[in-house]
Short mmCIF file of C-alpha atoms and ligand atoms in Angstrom, two decimals:
data_model
loop_
_atom_site.label_atom_id
_atom_site.label_comp_id
_atom_site.label_asym_id
_atom_site.label_seq_id
_atom_site.Cartn_x
_atom_site.Cartn_y
_atom_site.Cartn_z
CA MET A 2 -82.35 -68.12 -65.11
CA LYS A 3 -79.60 -66.23 -66.32
CA THR A 4 -80.56 -63.98 -69.12
CA ASP A 5 -78.65 -65.04 -72.16
CA LEU A 6 -77.70 -60.94 -73.54
CA ALA A 7 -76.06 -62.46 -76.21
CA ASP A 8 -78.97 -64.25 -77.84
CA VAL A 9 -81.07 -60.95 -76.99
CA PHE A 10 -78.83 -58.76 -78.83
CA ARG A 11 -78.85 -61.26 -81.96
CA HIS A 12 -82.55 -59.96 -82.73
CA PHE A 13 -81.54 -56.02 -83.08
CA ARG A 14 -80.54 -54.76 -86.35
CA SER A 15 -77.13 -54.23 -84.80
CA GLU A 16 -73.71 -53.63 -86.35
CA GLY A 17 -70.67 -55.83 -84.72
CA THR A 18 -70.22 -58.96 -82.94
CA PHE A 19 -71.36 -59.03 -79.55
CA LEU A 20 -68.46 -59.14 -76.78
CA LYS A 21 -70.04 -58.61 -73.69
CA GLY A 22 -73.12 -57.51 -71.93
CA GLU A 23 -73.18 -55.67 -68.28
CA ALA A 24 -75.51 -54.15 -65.99
CA PHE A 25 -75.43 -50.38 -66.25
CA GLY A 26 -76.40 -47.09 -64.86
CA SER A 27 -78.82 -46.78 -61.60
CA GLY A 28 -82.64 -46.31 -62.98
CA HIS A 29 -84.78 -47.16 -60.60
CA ILE A 30 -87.45 -49.35 -63.34
CA HIS A 31 -86.10 -51.16 -65.93
CA ASP A 32 -83.25 -53.72 -66.20
CA THR A 33 -80.41 -51.84 -68.50
CA TYR A 34 -77.34 -53.35 -69.49
CA LYS A 35 -74.55 -51.91 -71.97
CA ILE A 36 -73.59 -54.20 -74.76
CA THR A 37 -70.01 -53.85 -75.58
CA THR A 38 -69.05 -54.95 -79.40
CA ALA A 39 -65.93 -56.74 -80.16
CA GLU A 40 -64.73 -54.40 -83.39
CA GLU A 41 -63.32 -51.06 -82.59
CA GLU A 42 -65.44 -49.50 -85.16
CA SER A 43 -68.32 -50.50 -84.38
CA PRO A 44 -71.03 -48.91 -81.70
CA ASN A 45 -71.74 -50.36 -78.41
CA TYR A 46 -75.43 -50.38 -77.55
CA ILE A 47 -77.80 -50.19 -74.37
CA LEU A 48 -79.88 -52.89 -73.93
CA GLN A 49 -83.01 -52.82 -71.87
CA ARG A 50 -85.59 -55.05 -70.22
CA ILE A 51 -88.82 -52.87 -70.17
CA ASN A 52 -90.76 -53.05 -67.03
CA THR A 53 -94.07 -54.14 -68.45
CA ASN A 54 -95.57 -53.94 -64.78
CA ILE A 55 -95.22 -50.41 -65.39
CA PHE A 56 -95.46 -49.79 -69.22
CA ARG A 57 -98.32 -51.97 -70.14
CA ASP A 58 -98.45 -51.25 -73.62
CA VAL A 59 -94.86 -51.29 -75.17
CA GLU A 60 -95.71 -51.05 -78.63
CA GLU A 61 -97.28 -47.33 -77.75
CA LEU A 62 -94.47 -46.82 -75.52
CA GLN A 63 -92.03 -47.23 -78.36
CA ASN A 64 -94.08 -45.13 -80.83
CA ASN A 65 -94.13 -42.98 -78.22
CA ILE A 66 -90.13 -42.19 -78.13
CA PHE A 67 -89.74 -42.94 -81.83
CA GLN A 68 -92.09 -39.70 -82.35
CA VAL A 69 -89.99 -37.84 -79.80
CA THR A 70 -86.32 -38.85 -80.92
CA SER A 71 -87.52 -38.30 -84.83
CA HIS A 72 -88.91 -34.69 -83.98
CA ILE A 73 -85.57 -33.85 -82.22
CA ARG A 74 -83.60 -35.12 -84.37
CA ARG A 75 -85.32 -33.06 -87.34
CA LYS A 76 -84.78 -29.80 -84.88
CA LEU A 77 -81.21 -30.54 -84.42
CA SER A 78 -80.50 -31.37 -87.55
CA ALA A 79 -81.54 -27.47 -88.44
CA ILE A 80 -79.09 -26.43 -86.10
CA PRO A 81 -75.26 -26.12 -87.55
CA GLY A 82 -73.06 -28.08 -85.41
CA THR A 83 -75.04 -30.37 -83.69
CA ASP A 84 -74.65 -34.24 -83.68
CA PRO A 85 -78.06 -36.09 -83.44
CA ASP A 86 -76.65 -39.59 -82.81
CA ARG A 87 -74.87 -37.89 -79.15
CA GLU A 88 -77.77 -35.04 -78.31
CA THR A 89 -80.86 -37.56 -78.50
CA LEU A 90 -81.61 -41.27 -78.00
CA THR A 91 -81.11 -43.72 -81.43
CA ILE A 92 -83.53 -46.23 -81.01
CA ILE A 93 -82.22 -49.77 -82.91
CA PRO A 94 -84.97 -51.69 -84.15
CA ALA A 95 -85.32 -55.24 -84.01
CA THR A 96 -84.70 -57.48 -87.12
CA ASP A 97 -88.62 -57.81 -87.75
CA GLY A 98 -88.63 -54.01 -88.18
CA LYS A 99 -90.34 -53.91 -84.84
CA LEU A 100 -89.01 -51.14 -81.92
CA TYR A 101 -88.36 -53.79 -79.56
CA HIS A 102 -88.08 -57.56 -79.26
CA CYS A 103 -90.15 -60.24 -77.62
CA ASP A 104 -88.37 -62.97 -76.00
CA ASP A 105 -89.90 -66.35 -75.25
CA LEU A 106 -90.47 -65.82 -71.50
CA GLU A 107 -92.33 -62.46 -72.93
CA ASP A 108 -89.93 -60.39 -71.56
CA PHE A 109 -89.45 -57.19 -73.68
CA TRP A 110 -86.39 -55.59 -74.64
CA ARG A 111 -85.25 -52.82 -76.49
CA ALA A 112 -81.79 -51.34 -77.77
CA TYR A 113 -80.52 -48.07 -78.21
CA LEU A 114 -76.98 -46.43 -79.48
CA PHE A 115 -74.39 -46.41 -76.69
CA ILE A 116 -73.84 -42.63 -76.34
CA GLU A 117 -70.30 -42.71 -75.37
CA ARG A 118 -67.62 -40.60 -73.48
CA HIS A 119 -70.60 -39.22 -71.49
CA ARG A 120 -70.63 -38.38 -67.85
CA SER A 121 -73.64 -39.06 -65.32
CA TYR A 122 -73.85 -38.01 -61.93
CA ASP A 123 -76.78 -39.09 -59.49
CA LYS A 124 -75.60 -35.97 -57.53
CA VAL A 125 -74.55 -32.81 -58.71
CA GLU A 126 -71.16 -32.54 -57.66
CA THR A 127 -70.41 -28.60 -59.06
CA THR A 128 -72.35 -25.60 -59.88
CA GLU A 129 -70.90 -26.16 -63.58
CA GLN A 130 -72.82 -29.48 -63.74
CA ALA A 131 -75.87 -28.01 -62.35
CA TYR A 132 -75.95 -24.93 -64.85
CA GLN A 133 -75.21 -27.81 -67.67
CA GLY A 134 -77.76 -29.73 -66.50
CA GLY A 135 -80.44 -26.80 -66.56
CA ARG A 136 -78.93 -25.70 -70.30
CA ALA A 137 -79.82 -29.43 -71.06
CA ILE A 138 -83.45 -29.50 -69.94
CA GLY A 139 -84.30 -26.11 -70.63
CA ARG A 140 -83.00 -26.93 -74.02
CA PHE A 141 -85.17 -30.33 -74.54
CA GLU A 142 -88.41 -28.25 -73.51
CA THR A 143 -87.82 -26.38 -76.39
CA LEU A 144 -86.81 -29.01 -78.62
CA ILE A 145 -90.18 -30.75 -78.11
CA ALA A 146 -92.07 -27.80 -78.01
CA GLY A 147 -94.06 -27.87 -81.32
CA LEU A 148 -94.53 -31.90 -81.25
CA ASP A 149 -98.33 -32.63 -82.27
CA PRO A 150 -99.60 -33.97 -78.89
CA ALA A 151 -101.38 -35.98 -81.36
CA ARG A 152 -98.58 -38.09 -82.03
CA ILE A 153 -98.08 -38.75 -78.49
CA TYR A 154 -99.74 -41.60 -76.43
CA GLU A 155 -100.77 -40.84 -72.99
CA VAL A 156 -98.61 -43.72 -71.67
CA LEU A 157 -99.07 -43.19 -67.39
CA PRO A 158 -102.24 -41.37 -67.24
CA GLY A 159 -101.91 -38.87 -64.22
CA PHE A 160 -98.60 -39.63 -63.45
CA HIS A 161 -98.02 -36.14 -61.83
CA ASP A 162 -101.64 -36.24 -61.12
CA MET A 163 -101.35 -34.94 -56.91
CA GLU A 164 -104.84 -35.69 -56.21
CA LEU A 165 -104.69 -39.13 -57.24
CA ARG A 166 -101.01 -40.10 -55.98
CA LEU A 167 -102.80 -38.88 -52.53
CA GLU A 168 -106.07 -41.12 -53.17
CA ASN A 169 -103.70 -44.00 -53.67
CA PHE A 170 -101.76 -43.38 -50.60
CA TYR A 171 -105.08 -42.92 -48.37
CA ARG A 172 -106.24 -46.40 -49.97
CA VAL A 173 -102.76 -48.23 -49.37
CA LEU A 174 -102.67 -46.56 -45.89
CA GLU A 175 -106.28 -47.63 -44.95
CA LYS A 176 -105.45 -51.18 -46.28
CA ASP A 177 -101.88 -50.99 -44.75
CA PRO A 178 -101.01 -54.67 -45.83
CA GLU A 179 -97.69 -54.97 -44.96
CA LYS A 180 -98.42 -53.48 -41.26
CA ARG A 181 -96.07 -50.77 -41.66
CA VAL A 182 -98.28 -47.64 -40.92
CA SER A 183 -96.99 -47.39 -37.52
CA VAL A 184 -93.36 -46.93 -38.47
CA ILE A 185 -94.75 -43.62 -40.50
CA ARG A 186 -97.12 -41.65 -38.05
CA GLU A 187 -94.89 -38.51 -38.66
CA ASP A 188 -94.66 -39.12 -42.34
CA ILE A 189 -98.71 -39.13 -42.58
CA GLN A 190 -98.66 -35.99 -40.79
CA PHE A 191 -96.25 -34.38 -42.75
CA VAL A 192 -98.44 -35.49 -46.17
CA LEU A 193 -101.69 -34.16 -44.55
CA ASP A 194 -100.68 -30.91 -43.58
CA ARG A 195 -99.13 -30.10 -47.44
CA ALA A 196 -102.07 -31.75 -49.04
CA GLU A 197 -104.04 -28.97 -50.16
CA GLU A 198 -101.66 -26.52 -50.94
CA MET A 199 -100.02 -29.50 -53.23
CA MET A 200 -102.71 -29.46 -55.43
CA THR A 201 -101.86 -25.61 -56.91
CA ILE A 202 -100.46 -26.56 -60.07
CA GLN A 203 -103.48 -28.89 -60.93
CA ARG A 204 -105.95 -26.02 -59.74
CA LEU A 205 -104.21 -23.59 -62.03
CA GLY A 206 -104.04 -25.91 -64.82
CA LYS A 207 -107.49 -26.60 -64.95
CA GLU A 208 -108.39 -22.95 -64.59
CA GLY A 209 -106.81 -22.70 -67.46
CA LYS A 210 -103.82 -20.40 -66.13
CA ILE A 211 -101.06 -22.21 -67.28
CA PRO A 212 -100.61 -24.21 -70.97
CA LEU A 213 -100.64 -27.77 -71.42
CA ARG A 214 -96.94 -28.40 -72.91
CA ILE A 215 -95.52 -31.65 -73.71
CA THR A 216 -93.21 -32.31 -71.20
CA HIS A 217 -90.35 -34.93 -70.28
CA ASN A 218 -91.90 -35.85 -66.28
CA ASP A 219 -88.76 -37.57 -65.44
CA THR A 220 -86.11 -35.18 -65.23
CA LYS A 221 -83.98 -36.39 -62.63
CA PHE A 222 -80.35 -35.77 -62.80
CA ASN A 223 -79.07 -38.79 -64.09
CA ASN A 224 -81.66 -39.00 -67.10
CA VAL A 225 -79.37 -36.08 -68.59
CA LEU A 226 -75.98 -36.80 -69.79
CA LEU A 227 -72.86 -34.60 -70.01
CA ASP A 228 -70.18 -34.79 -71.85
CA GLU A 229 -66.40 -35.58 -71.22
CA ARG A 230 -65.95 -31.93 -70.53
CA ASP A 231 -69.42 -31.58 -68.22
CA LYS A 232 -70.96 -29.92 -71.21
CA SER A 233 -74.68 -30.21 -71.61
CA LEU A 234 -75.27 -33.10 -73.89
CA CYS A 235 -78.26 -35.11 -73.96
CA VAL A 236 -81.31 -36.05 -72.40
CA ILE A 237 -82.37 -39.35 -71.82
CA ASP A 238 -85.23 -41.89 -70.29
CA LEU A 239 -88.27 -40.40 -72.51
CA ASP A 240 -90.90 -43.24 -71.38
CA THR A 241 -93.00 -40.43 -69.76
CA VAL A 242 -93.02 -38.03 -72.34
CA MET A 243 -96.31 -36.91 -71.89
CA PRO A 244 -98.58 -34.17 -72.07
CA GLY A 245 -97.87 -32.04 -68.81
CA TYR A 246 -96.94 -28.38 -66.87
CA ILE A 247 -93.17 -26.79 -66.99
CA HIS A 248 -93.36 -26.97 -63.66
CA TYR A 249 -92.82 -31.04 -63.57
CA ASP A 250 -89.74 -30.87 -65.31
CA PHE A 251 -88.24 -28.01 -63.47
CA GLY A 252 -89.51 -29.17 -60.26
CA ASP A 253 -88.17 -32.59 -60.82
CA ALA A 254 -85.09 -31.77 -62.01
CA ILE A 255 -84.38 -29.10 -59.00
CA ARG A 256 -85.29 -32.28 -56.58
CA THR A 257 -82.15 -33.97 -57.69
CA SER A 258 -79.97 -31.42 -58.67
CA ALA A 259 -80.41 -29.07 -55.93
CA ASN A 260 -80.25 -31.47 -53.24
CA SER A 261 -77.01 -31.62 -51.32
CA THR A 262 -76.70 -35.36 -51.03
CA PHE A 263 -78.16 -38.60 -52.92
CA GLU A 264 -81.80 -39.54 -53.00
CA ASP A 265 -81.63 -42.21 -50.68
CA GLU A 266 -78.86 -40.46 -48.02
CA LYS A 267 -79.66 -42.48 -44.62
CA ASP A 268 -78.28 -39.47 -42.49
CA LEU A 269 -80.90 -36.55 -42.72
CA GLU A 270 -78.72 -34.08 -41.28
CA LYS A 271 -76.69 -33.96 -44.47
CA VAL A 272 -80.02 -33.10 -46.49
CA PHE A 273 -80.73 -29.75 -47.77
CA VAL A 274 -81.06 -27.57 -50.93
CA ARG A 275 -78.00 -26.33 -52.21
CA LEU A 276 -79.07 -22.85 -53.33
CA ASP A 277 -75.88 -22.54 -55.04
CA PHE A 278 -76.71 -25.52 -57.16
CA PHE A 279 -80.50 -24.10 -57.27
CA GLU A 280 -79.04 -21.00 -59.16
CA ALA A 281 -76.88 -22.66 -61.63
CA PHE A 282 -79.64 -24.72 -62.72
CA THR A 283 -81.97 -22.24 -62.74
CA LYS A 284 -79.83 -19.68 -64.83
CA GLY A 285 -79.14 -22.80 -67.26
CA PHE A 286 -82.76 -23.63 -67.69
CA LEU A 287 -84.25 -19.86 -68.04
CA GLU A 288 -81.35 -18.91 -70.26
CA GLU A 289 -82.89 -21.50 -72.69
CA THR A 290 -86.89 -21.23 -71.57
CA ARG A 291 -87.10 -17.45 -70.56
CA ASN A 292 -89.12 -16.73 -74.21
CA GLU A 293 -91.01 -19.61 -73.90
CA LEU A 294 -92.49 -19.64 -70.56
CA THR A 295 -95.13 -17.21 -69.49
CA SER A 296 -95.23 -15.05 -66.39
CA VAL A 297 -97.30 -17.31 -64.77
CA GLU A 298 -95.66 -20.12 -65.38
CA LYS A 299 -92.69 -18.67 -64.06
CA ASN A 300 -94.53 -17.47 -60.62
CA TYR A 301 -94.96 -21.05 -59.79
CA LEU A 302 -91.10 -22.41 -60.58
CA VAL A 303 -90.07 -22.35 -57.01
CA PHE A 304 -93.14 -23.83 -55.64
CA SER A 305 -92.61 -26.26 -58.08
CA THR A 306 -89.54 -27.27 -56.58
CA ARG A 307 -91.41 -28.34 -53.28
CA MET A 308 -94.55 -30.04 -55.08
CA MET A 309 -92.47 -32.57 -57.22
CA THR A 310 -90.24 -33.23 -54.15
CA PHE A 311 -93.15 -33.88 -52.46
CA ILE A 312 -94.81 -35.97 -55.07
CA ILE A 313 -91.96 -38.35 -55.26
CA GLY A 314 -91.76 -38.58 -51.88
CA LEU A 315 -95.36 -39.52 -51.45
CA ARG A 316 -94.36 -42.04 -54.58
CA PHE A 317 -91.89 -43.61 -52.57
CA LEU A 318 -93.64 -43.62 -48.89
CA THR A 319 -96.81 -45.35 -50.41
CA ASP A 320 -94.55 -48.07 -52.38
CA TYR A 321 -92.89 -48.70 -48.70
CA LEU A 322 -96.46 -48.93 -47.34
CA ASP A 323 -97.50 -51.37 -50.39
CA GLY A 324 -94.65 -53.82 -50.26
CA ASP A 325 -92.11 -52.17 -52.77
CA HIS A 326 -93.73 -53.26 -55.59
CA TYR A 327 -92.86 -50.09 -58.05
CA PHE A 328 -89.31 -49.16 -57.55
CA LYS A 329 -86.31 -50.94 -57.62
CA ILE A 330 -85.02 -51.68 -54.05
CA HIS A 331 -81.38 -52.79 -52.94
CA HIS A 332 -82.36 -53.23 -49.32
CA PRO A 333 -85.62 -53.37 -46.92
CA GLY A 334 -87.01 -49.76 -45.87
CA HIS A 335 -84.74 -48.19 -49.03
CA ASN A 336 -88.29 -46.75 -50.05
CA LEU A 337 -88.88 -45.16 -46.53
CA GLU A 338 -85.55 -43.69 -46.46
CA ARG A 339 -85.61 -42.15 -50.12
CA ALA A 340 -89.05 -40.98 -48.94
CA ARG A 341 -87.82 -39.30 -45.97
CA VAL A 342 -84.53 -37.38 -47.74
CA GLN A 343 -87.68 -36.05 -50.37
CA PHE A 344 -89.80 -34.96 -47.00
CA ARG A 345 -86.39 -33.33 -45.50
CA LEU A 346 -85.54 -31.77 -48.78
CA VAL A 347 -89.05 -29.93 -49.10
CA LYS A 348 -88.79 -28.84 -45.30
CA SER A 349 -85.32 -27.22 -46.26
CA MET A 350 -87.13 -25.82 -49.67
CA GLU A 351 -89.93 -24.13 -47.26
CA ASP A 352 -87.24 -22.85 -45.01
CA HIS A 353 -85.11 -21.27 -48.43
CA ARG A 354 -88.12 -20.32 -50.09
CA GLN A 355 -87.54 -16.28 -50.11
CA ALA A 356 -83.98 -17.03 -51.41
CA MET A 357 -85.39 -19.19 -54.06
CA GLU A 358 -87.57 -16.86 -55.25
CA LYS A 359 -85.41 -14.09 -55.51
CA ILE A 360 -82.61 -16.39 -57.74
CA VAL A 361 -86.11 -16.93 -60.17
CA GLU A 362 -86.67 -13.16 -60.03
CA LYS A 363 -82.74 -12.99 -61.28
CA PHE A 364 -83.15 -14.97 -64.21
CA LYS A 365 -86.43 -14.59 -65.66
P1 ADP B 418 -84.59 -46.17 -66.16
O1 ADP B 418 -85.99 -45.88 -66.24
O2 ADP B 418 -84.97 -47.40 -65.30
O3 ADP B 418 -83.91 -45.06 -65.04
P2 ADP B 418 -82.68 -45.45 -68.25
O4 ADP B 418 -83.37 -45.14 -69.36
O5 ADP B 418 -82.64 -43.81 -67.34
O6 ADP B 418 -83.94 -46.15 -67.11
O7 ADP B 418 -81.38 -46.08 -68.11
C1 ADP B 418 -80.23 -46.16 -67.03
C2 ADP B 418 -79.23 -45.53 -66.87
O8 ADP B 418 -78.73 -46.12 -68.20
C3 ADP B 418 -79.41 -44.27 -66.96
O9 ADP B 418 -79.40 -43.43 -66.27
C4 ADP B 418 -78.06 -43.84 -68.14
O10 ADP B 418 -77.10 -43.72 -66.94
C5 ADP B 418 -78.18 -45.37 -68.78
N1 ADP B 418 -78.29 -44.82 -70.44
C6 ADP B 418 -79.51 -45.16 -70.72
N2 ADP B 418 -79.28 -44.99 -72.43
C7 ADP B 418 -78.36 -44.46 -72.46
C8 ADP B 418 -77.78 -44.33 -73.70
N3 ADP B 418 -78.33 -44.12 -74.87
N4 ADP B 418 -76.33 -44.27 -73.72
C9 ADP B 418 -75.33 -44.10 -72.54
N5 ADP B 418 -75.96 -44.50 -71.28
C10 ADP B 418 -77.47 -44.70 -71.42
C1 GN1 B 419 -87.91 -43.59 -61.52
O1 GN1 B 419 -86.97 -44.16 -63.83
P1 GN1 B 419 -86.20 -43.08 -63.50
O2 GN1 B 419 -85.30 -44.11 -62.37
O3 GN1 B 419 -85.25 -42.56 -64.24
C2 GN1 B 419 -89.52 -43.20 -61.74
C3 GN1 B 419 -89.82 -41.28 -61.34
C4 GN1 B 419 -89.06 -41.04 -60.26
C5 GN1 B 419 -87.65 -41.54 -60.16
C6 GN1 B 419 -87.46 -41.46 -58.52
C7 GN1 B 419 -91.31 -44.19 -64.78
O4 GN1 B 419 -87.20 -42.95 -62.18
O5 GN1 B 419 -90.90 -41.14 -61.75
O6 GN1 B 419 -89.17 -39.42 -59.87
O7 GN1 B 419 -87.96 -42.83 -60.22
N1 GN1 B 419 -89.84 -42.88 -62.96
C8 GN1 B 419 -90.95 -43.83 -63.41
O8 GN1 B 419 -85.76 -41.42 -58.63
O9 GN1 B 419 -91.91 -43.78 -62.49
MG1 MG B 420 -83.46 -43.31 -65.59
#
């Protein structure tokens, strides 16, 4: 049955009349629509059907986003020349005052102000974009530092816990529900060869050598909006803001912004780490965070790029084995293709490790 977007939209405290609703963006999790209103002076909106297989407690999820955006808004309003309606998300409450709307089919919806005149990229094209992405993420880290962790509900516990992700992979491997194990022999070996090293960040955390912060946890490049001149504008997709290590955000951002090609490139020969993009992103990121980060944190930034690329690859691979229930796929084998791109990128990062360390050294 086709969703009646006009009917859903009616339940939000929006301005203007519904003109049209179209699928928007390329996120892997929610169903996202842009709602255009009829009147020139009324804003447009983003309407999202929340993926409740993943986010089971919508009330807590939305409350988190409200806490995060309110905090950022407060901080921005103290900085002259900023525009909070463009530099952070604005939740549009439902007509009953809730931060979401539940329809008759038990689908949960939320609405945001549409951030106009933005640019969003699935793949970085210029060093300037990478630099601005680094600034955006770096600034986000400093904006949310100081948010009281007690206000944040841990929406997806263990989200980047390597041990848990590995256990989960081994469990699905054992069951092999779709009989796909034989296809991924080499990928399994790739995982086994690196499993131990990949637990480094959690170990440092447990030993108290790096601080637990509030982090974004999903900093891929299309979760950063640039403005019409490709300048840093806004960090979106705030579902996973939770306690975490800085390495989750830096690593995940580099996984996408320093990838030479798309996350699901079929030709693996085209996949490698772009050192020029890595340098530009790192420069922007450290300009914003240099004074905030400890030297131990800085020492593991390069490692984090391999770790986060590995863990997302592992999640794609697990989902492939499990029958593709988590990430949206657009054709059979899509998750396997994504996993292989990640692993190829890890390999390239291993090969360029020294050069990457030198770059961090230069800007830290
Ligand atoms: P997902 O978790 O599925 O990735 P996102 O919240 O990232 O969902 O939204 C998907 C896409 O929709 C984003 O990558 C971006 O292109 C677009 N988008 C989301 N929120 C806004 C907004 N407030 N203004 C403009 N575009 C947005
Ligand atoms: C998902 O929501 P989106 O598409 O921005 C995923 C991330 C993965 C990413 C891989 C909640 O991000 O963890 O890194 O896909 N988000 C969630 O592209 O699982
Ligand atoms: Mg997203």
